[in-house]
Coordinates of C-alpha atoms and ligand atoms in Angstrom, one line a residue:
X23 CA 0.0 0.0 0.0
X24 CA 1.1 3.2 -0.8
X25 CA 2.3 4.9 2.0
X26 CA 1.1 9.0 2.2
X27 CA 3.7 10.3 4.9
X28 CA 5.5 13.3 4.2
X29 CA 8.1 13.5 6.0
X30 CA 10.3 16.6 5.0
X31 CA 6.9 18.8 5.3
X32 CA 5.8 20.6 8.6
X33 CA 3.2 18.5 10.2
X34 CA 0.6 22.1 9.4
X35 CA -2.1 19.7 7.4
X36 CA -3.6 16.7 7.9
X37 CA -4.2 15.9 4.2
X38 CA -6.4 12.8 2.9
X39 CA -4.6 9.5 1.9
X40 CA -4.5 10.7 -2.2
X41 CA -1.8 12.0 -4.3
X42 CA -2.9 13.8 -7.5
X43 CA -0.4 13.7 -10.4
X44 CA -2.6 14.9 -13.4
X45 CA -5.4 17.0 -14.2
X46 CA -8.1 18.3 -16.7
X47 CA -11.3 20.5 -16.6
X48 CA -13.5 19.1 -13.7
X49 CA -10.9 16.0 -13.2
X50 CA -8.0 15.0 -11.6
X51 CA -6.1 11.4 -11.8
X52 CA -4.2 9.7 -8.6
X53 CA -0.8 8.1 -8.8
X54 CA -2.9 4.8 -9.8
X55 CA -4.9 6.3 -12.3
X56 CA -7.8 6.1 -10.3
X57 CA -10.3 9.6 -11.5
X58 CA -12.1 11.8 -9.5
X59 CA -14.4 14.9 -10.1
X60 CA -13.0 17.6 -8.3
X61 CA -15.9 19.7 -6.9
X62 CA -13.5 21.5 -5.3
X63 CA -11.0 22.9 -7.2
X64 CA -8.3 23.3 -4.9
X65 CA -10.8 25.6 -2.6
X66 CA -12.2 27.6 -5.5
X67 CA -9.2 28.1 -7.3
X68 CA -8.9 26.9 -10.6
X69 CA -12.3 28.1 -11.6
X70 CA -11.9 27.4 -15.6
X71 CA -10.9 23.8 -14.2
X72 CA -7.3 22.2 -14.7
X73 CA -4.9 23.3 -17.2
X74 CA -7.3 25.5 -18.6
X75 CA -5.5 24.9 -22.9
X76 CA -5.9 29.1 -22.9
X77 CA -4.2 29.7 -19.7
X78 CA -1.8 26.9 -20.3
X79 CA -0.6 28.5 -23.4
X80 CA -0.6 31.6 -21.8
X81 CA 1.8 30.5 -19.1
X82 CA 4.0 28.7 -21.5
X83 CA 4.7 31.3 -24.1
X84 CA 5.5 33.7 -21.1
X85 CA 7.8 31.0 -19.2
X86 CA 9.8 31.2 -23.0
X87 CA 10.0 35.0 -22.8
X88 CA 10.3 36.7 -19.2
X89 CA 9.2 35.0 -15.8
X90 CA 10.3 37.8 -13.5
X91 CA 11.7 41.3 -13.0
X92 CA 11.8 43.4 -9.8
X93 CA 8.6 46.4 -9.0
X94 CA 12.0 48.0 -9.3
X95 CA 11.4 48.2 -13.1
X96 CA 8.0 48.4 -15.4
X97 CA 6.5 45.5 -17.3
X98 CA 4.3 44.9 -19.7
X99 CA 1.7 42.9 -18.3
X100 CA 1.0 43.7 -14.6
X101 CA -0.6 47.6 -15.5
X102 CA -3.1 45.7 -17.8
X103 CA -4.2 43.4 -15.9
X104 CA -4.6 46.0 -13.0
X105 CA -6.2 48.0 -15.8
X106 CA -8.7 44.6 -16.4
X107 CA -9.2 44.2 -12.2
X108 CA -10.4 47.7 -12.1
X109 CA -13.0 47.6 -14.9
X110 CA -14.2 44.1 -13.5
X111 CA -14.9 45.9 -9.7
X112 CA -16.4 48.7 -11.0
X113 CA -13.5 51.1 -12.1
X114 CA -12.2 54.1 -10.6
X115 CA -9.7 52.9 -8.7
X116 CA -6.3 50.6 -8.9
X117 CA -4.2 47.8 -7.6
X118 CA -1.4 46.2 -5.6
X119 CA -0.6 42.7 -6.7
X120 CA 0.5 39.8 -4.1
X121 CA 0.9 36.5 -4.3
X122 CA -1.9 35.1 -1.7
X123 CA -5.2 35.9 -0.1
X124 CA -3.9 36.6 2.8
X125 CA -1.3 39.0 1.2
X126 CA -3.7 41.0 -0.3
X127 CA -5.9 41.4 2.9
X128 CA -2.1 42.7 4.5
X129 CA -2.3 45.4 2.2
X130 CA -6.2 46.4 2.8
X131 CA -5.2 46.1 6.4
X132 CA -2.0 48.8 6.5
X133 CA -4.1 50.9 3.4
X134 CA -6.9 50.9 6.4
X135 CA -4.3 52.4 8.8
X136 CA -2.8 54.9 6.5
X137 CA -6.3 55.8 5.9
X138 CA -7.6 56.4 9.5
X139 CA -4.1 57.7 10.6
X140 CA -3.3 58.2 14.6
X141 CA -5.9 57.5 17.0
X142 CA -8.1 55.8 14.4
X143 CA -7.0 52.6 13.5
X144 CA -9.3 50.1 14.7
X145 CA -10.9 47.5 12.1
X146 CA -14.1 45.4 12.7
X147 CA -14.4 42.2 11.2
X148 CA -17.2 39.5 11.6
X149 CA -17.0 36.5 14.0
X150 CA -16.7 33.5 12.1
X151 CA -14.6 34.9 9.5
X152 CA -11.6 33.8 7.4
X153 CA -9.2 36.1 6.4
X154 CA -5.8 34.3 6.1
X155 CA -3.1 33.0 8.6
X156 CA -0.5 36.1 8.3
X157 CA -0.5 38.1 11.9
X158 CA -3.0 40.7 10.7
X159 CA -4.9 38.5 8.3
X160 CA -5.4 36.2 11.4
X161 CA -6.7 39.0 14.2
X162 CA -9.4 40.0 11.8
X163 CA -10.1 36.1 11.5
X164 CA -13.0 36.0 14.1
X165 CA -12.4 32.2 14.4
X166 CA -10.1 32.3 17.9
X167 CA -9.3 28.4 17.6
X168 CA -7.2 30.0 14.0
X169 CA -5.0 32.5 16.7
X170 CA -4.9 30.8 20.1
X171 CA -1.8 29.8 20.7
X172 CA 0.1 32.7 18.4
X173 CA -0.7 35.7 20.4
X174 CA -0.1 38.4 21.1
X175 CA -1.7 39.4 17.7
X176 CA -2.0 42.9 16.0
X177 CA -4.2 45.0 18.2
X178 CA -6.9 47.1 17.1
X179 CA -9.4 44.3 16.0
X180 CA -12.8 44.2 16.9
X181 CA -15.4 41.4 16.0
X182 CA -19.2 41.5 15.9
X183 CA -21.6 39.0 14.6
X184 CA -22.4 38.8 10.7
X185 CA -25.1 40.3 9.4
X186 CA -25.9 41.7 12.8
X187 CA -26.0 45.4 11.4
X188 CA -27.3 47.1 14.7
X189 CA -24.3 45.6 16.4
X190 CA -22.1 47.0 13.7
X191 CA -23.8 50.5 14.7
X192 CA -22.9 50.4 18.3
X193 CA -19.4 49.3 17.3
X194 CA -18.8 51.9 14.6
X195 CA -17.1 54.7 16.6
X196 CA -14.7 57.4 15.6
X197 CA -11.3 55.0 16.4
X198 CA -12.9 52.6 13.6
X199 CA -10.9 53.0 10.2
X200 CA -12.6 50.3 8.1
X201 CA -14.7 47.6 8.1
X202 CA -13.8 44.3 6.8
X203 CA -16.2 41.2 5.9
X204 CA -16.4 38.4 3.2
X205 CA -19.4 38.8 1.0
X206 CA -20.1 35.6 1.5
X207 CA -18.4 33.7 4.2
X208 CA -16.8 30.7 3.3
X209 CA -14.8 29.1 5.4
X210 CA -17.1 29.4 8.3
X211 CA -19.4 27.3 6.5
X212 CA -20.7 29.4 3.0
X213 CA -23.2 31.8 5.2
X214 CA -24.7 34.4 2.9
X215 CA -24.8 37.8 4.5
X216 CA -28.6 38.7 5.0
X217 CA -30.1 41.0 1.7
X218 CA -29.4 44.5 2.6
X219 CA -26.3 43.9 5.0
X220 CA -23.6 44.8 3.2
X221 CA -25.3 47.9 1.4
X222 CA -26.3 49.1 4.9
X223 CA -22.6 48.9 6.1
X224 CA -21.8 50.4 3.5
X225 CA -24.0 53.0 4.1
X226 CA -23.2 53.5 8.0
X227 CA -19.5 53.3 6.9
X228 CA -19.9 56.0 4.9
X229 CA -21.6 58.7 7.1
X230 CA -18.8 58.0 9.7
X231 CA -15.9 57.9 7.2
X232 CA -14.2 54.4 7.6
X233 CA -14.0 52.1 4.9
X234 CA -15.5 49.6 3.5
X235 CA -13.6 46.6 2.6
X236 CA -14.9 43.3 0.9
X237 CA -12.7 40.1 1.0
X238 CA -13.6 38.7 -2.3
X239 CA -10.6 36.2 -1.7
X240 CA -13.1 33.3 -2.0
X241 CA -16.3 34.4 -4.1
X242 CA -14.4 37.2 -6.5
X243 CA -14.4 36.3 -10.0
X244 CA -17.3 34.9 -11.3
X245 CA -17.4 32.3 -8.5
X246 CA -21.0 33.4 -6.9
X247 CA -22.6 34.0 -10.5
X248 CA -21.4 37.8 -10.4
X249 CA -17.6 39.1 -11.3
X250 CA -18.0 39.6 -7.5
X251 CA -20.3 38.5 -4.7
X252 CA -20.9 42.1 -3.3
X253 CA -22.0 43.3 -6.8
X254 CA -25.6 41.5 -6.0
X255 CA -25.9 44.5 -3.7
X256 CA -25.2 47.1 -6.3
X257 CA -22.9 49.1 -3.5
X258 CA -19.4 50.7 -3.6
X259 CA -16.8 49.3 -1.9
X260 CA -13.6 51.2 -0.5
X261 CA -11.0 48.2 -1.2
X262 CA -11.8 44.8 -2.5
X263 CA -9.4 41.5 -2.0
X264 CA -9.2 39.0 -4.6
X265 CA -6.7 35.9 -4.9
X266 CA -7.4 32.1 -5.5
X267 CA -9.4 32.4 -8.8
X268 CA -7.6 35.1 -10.2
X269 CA -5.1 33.4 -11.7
X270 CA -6.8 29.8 -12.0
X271 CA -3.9 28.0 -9.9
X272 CA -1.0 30.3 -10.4
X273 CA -0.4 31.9 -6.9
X274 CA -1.4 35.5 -7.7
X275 CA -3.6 38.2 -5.4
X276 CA -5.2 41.5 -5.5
X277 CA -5.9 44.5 -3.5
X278 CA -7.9 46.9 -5.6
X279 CA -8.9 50.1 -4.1
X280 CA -10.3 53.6 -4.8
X281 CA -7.6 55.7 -6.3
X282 CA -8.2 58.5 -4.0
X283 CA -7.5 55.5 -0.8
X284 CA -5.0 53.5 -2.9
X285 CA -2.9 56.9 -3.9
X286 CA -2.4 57.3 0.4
X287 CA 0.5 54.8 -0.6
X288 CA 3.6 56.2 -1.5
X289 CA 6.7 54.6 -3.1
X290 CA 8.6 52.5 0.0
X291 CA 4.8 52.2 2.0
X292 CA 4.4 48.5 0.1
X293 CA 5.9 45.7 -1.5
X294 CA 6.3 41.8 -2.1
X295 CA 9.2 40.4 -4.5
X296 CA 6.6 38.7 -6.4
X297 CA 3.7 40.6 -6.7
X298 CA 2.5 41.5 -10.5
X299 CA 5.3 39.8 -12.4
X300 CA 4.7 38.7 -15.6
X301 CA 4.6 34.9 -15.4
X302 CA 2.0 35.3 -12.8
X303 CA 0.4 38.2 -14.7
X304 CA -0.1 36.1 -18.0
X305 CA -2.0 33.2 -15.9
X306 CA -4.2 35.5 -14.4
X307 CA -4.7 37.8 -17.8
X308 CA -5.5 34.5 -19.7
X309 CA -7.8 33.3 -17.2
X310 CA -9.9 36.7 -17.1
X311 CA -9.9 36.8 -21.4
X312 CA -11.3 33.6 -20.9
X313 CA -13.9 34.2 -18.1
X314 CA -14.8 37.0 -20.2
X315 CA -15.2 35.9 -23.7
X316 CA -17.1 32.9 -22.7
X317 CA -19.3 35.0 -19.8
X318 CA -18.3 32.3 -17.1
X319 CA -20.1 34.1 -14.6
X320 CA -23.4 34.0 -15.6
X321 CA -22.4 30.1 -16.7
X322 CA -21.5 29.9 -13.3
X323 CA -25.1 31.1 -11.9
X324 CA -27.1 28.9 -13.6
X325 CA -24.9 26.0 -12.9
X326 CA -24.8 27.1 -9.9
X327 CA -29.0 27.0 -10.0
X328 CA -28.6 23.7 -11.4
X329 CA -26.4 21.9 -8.6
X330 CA -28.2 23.9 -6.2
X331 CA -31.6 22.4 -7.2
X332 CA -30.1 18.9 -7.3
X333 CA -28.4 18.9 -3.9
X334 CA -32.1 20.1 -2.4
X335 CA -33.4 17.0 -4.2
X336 CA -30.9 14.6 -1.2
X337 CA -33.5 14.1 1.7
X338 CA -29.9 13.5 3.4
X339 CA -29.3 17.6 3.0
X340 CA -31.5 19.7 5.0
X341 CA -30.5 22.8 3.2
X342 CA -28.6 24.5 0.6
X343 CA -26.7 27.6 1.2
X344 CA -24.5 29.9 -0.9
X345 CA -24.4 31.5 -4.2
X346 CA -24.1 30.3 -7.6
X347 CA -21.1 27.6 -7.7
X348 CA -19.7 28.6 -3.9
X349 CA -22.3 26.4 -2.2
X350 CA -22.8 24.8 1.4
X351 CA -24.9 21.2 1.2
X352 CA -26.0 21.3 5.3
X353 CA -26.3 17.7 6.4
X354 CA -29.4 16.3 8.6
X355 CA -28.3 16.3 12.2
X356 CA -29.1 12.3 12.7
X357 CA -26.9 11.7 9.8
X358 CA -22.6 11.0 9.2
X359 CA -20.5 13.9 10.3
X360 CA -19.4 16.1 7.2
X361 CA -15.5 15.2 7.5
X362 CA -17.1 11.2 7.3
X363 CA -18.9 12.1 3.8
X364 CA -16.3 13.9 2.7
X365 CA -14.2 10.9 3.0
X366 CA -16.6 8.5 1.7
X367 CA -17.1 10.9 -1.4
X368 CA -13.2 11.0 -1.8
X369 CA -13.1 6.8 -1.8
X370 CA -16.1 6.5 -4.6
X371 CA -14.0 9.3 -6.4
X372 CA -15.5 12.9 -5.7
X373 CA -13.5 15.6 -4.2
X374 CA -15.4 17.7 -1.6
X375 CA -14.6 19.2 1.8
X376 CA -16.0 19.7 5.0
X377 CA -16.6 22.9 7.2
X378 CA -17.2 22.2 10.6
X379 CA -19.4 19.2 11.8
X380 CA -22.3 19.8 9.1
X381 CA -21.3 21.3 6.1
X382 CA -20.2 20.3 2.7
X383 CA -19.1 22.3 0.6
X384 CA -19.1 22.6 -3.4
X385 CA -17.0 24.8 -5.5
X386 CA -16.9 22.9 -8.8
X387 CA -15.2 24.4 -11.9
X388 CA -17.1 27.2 -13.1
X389 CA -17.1 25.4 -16.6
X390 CA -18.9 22.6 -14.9
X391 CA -20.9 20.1 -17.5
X392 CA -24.4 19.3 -16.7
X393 CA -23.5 15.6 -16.9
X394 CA -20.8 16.2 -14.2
X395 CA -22.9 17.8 -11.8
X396 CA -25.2 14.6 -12.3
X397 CA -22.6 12.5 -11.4
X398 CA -20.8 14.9 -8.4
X399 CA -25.0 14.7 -6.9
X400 CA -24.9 10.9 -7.6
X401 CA -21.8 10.2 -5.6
X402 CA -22.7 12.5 -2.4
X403 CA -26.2 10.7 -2.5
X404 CA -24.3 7.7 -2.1
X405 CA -22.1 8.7 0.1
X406 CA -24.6 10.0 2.8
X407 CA -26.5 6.7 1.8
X408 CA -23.8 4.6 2.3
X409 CA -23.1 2.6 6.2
X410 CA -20.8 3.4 8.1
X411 CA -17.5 2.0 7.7
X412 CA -15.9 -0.6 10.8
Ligands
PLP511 N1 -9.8 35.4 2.6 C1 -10.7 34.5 2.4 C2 -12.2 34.9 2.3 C3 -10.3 33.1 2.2 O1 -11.3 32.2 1.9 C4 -9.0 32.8 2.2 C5 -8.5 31.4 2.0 O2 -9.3 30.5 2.1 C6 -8.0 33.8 2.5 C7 -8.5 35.1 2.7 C8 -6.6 33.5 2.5 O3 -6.1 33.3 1.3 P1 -4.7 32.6 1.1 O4 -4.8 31.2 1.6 O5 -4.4 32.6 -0.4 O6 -3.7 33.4 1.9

């Protein structure tokens, strides 16, 4: 039997007992050639599925001609697709490239402080939220079994409940610089902000001057059926995060903000050796042309309708959260724990994860086929179907 122990890596995962060698579209291929739909595309990252041909091209022609140069220098390709991000979030504004979710929240995080200045520095987050594991990323993570353990933490975070927008009142003094929230959150288990919340936040945030700032790190890019989850709300956000789908595997991030916040930064306030160079830059250019020209969002919405409808269809499910292809299957309370189905799913060949005790979750490739999602529904049926194991 094969055996799955790492041993040069830090014990920091526990991962499951496959190693992927190959994939394509919605599928990837173990060292034994067993198949499996992925239905979770590496945590909503590789959105147009596995080596995408476009992006793949894309990434090879630019390996041939210039991988990296310093932010000491111009190139080519990381204005345009900062040109690309802007027009996508709603324009007016620009960006700071990094190579992680986390990263990019870093840089929302000190834009918020050079925004609010001395005396005015405080950010409120939402309990429950995922935000990253850097030091700042993680105090505006309001999930304290993520930071127990590697305190003391950056001060100057303050956590209320989601959606909760009179508590987000009483919290919104004069020491609060910006507010921070996922549009939807998705590693606390794919809760959807109630209709309204974020416009009214946005509204409070802007009659006491703090920010508003949306971590699209998860649902950005066409991943809830809109080029961004808040965009359902028609508001306008301060500074919006973006990362995993952005350059469909290639480790690449985003902070986009207004250009009257963004131009607080000065030459020397920011930087990361990596951020916007071009090999990067031509993954995540390809991978928006592509979105784009083949209007994967709105593909991703009705899919999204489509999986939906089928999961509500499992009397094992007793409800179906989320937004087009980010979506939480909640499991009956009598039923397996979630990290159990996940499992079983994983052994009849279906890649899902769990959040928490009850909660599956589904973030297929946003070119999902019909036929696929049949078969992804099929295998979790089973699986929640299926006795236990021992
Ligand atoms: N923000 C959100 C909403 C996330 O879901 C994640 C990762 O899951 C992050 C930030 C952190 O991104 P990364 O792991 O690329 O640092």
């Amino acid at each position: 039997m094969t055996s799955f122990v790492d041993e040069g890596l830090m014990p920091t995962y526990a991962p499951a007992p496959v190693r992927f060698v190959r994939g394509e579209g919605s599928w990837l291929w173990d060292e034994d050639g067993k198949r499996y739909l992925d239905f979770l595309s590496g945590i909503a990252v590789t959105s147009l599925g596995h080596c995408h041909p476009r992006v793949t091209e894309a990434v090879r022609s630019q390996a041939g001609r210039l991988w990296h140069v310093s932010n000491l220098f111009h190139n080519e390709l990381a204005p345009r697709l900062a040109v690309r991000i802007d027009e996508l979030v709603g324009g007016g504004g620009k960006v700071f490239f990094s190579n992680s979710g986390a990263e990019a929240n870093e840089a929302a995080i000190k834009l918020a402080r050079r925004f609010g200045g001395h005396g005015r520095h405080r950010i409120i987050a939402a309990y429950n939220s995922f935000h990253g594991r850097t030091l700042a990323a993680l105090a505006a993570t309001g999930q304290p079994s993520k930071w127990e353990g590697f305190q003391p933490l950056p001060e100057g975070f303050v956590h209320v409940p989601y959606g909760d927008i009179s508590a987000l009142d009483a919290a919104l003094d004069g020491s609060v610089a910006a507010v921070m929230l996922e549009a939807i959150q998705g590693e606390g288990g794919v809760v959807v902000a109630p209709n309204g919340y974020l416009a009214e936040v946005a509204r409070l945030c802007q009659q006491r001057g703090a920010l508003v700032i949306l971590d699209e790190v998860q649902t950005g890019l066409g991943r809830t059926g809109r080029w961004f989850a808040f965009q359902y709300e028609r508001i306008r956000p301060d500074v919006v995060t973006m990362a995993k789908a952005l350059g469909n595997g290639m480790p690449i991030g985003a902070c986009w903000a207004r250009s009257e916040i963004a131009d607080l930064f000065v030459p020397g306030d920011h930087a990361t050796t990596y951020g916007g160079q071009p090999l990067a830059c031509s993954a995540a250019l390809a991978t928006l042309e592509v979105m784009q020209s083949q209007d994967v969002p709105r593909r991703a919405g009705q899919a999204g309708g489509a999986l939906a409808a089928a999961l509500g269809r499992l009397e094992t499910i007793r409800e179906v959260r989320g937004r087009g292809l980010l979506l939480g299957a909640v499991l009956q309370p009598d039923g397996p724990d979630a990290k159990e189905v996940a499992s079983r799913c994983l052994g009849m060949g279906l890649v899902v994860n769990a959040l928490g005790k009850d909660v599956i979750r589904l973030a297929p490739s946003l070119l999902v086929a019909p036929e696929e999602i049949e078969v992804g529904v099929g295998i979790l049926g089973a699986a929640l179907e299926a006795a236990p194991e021992g």
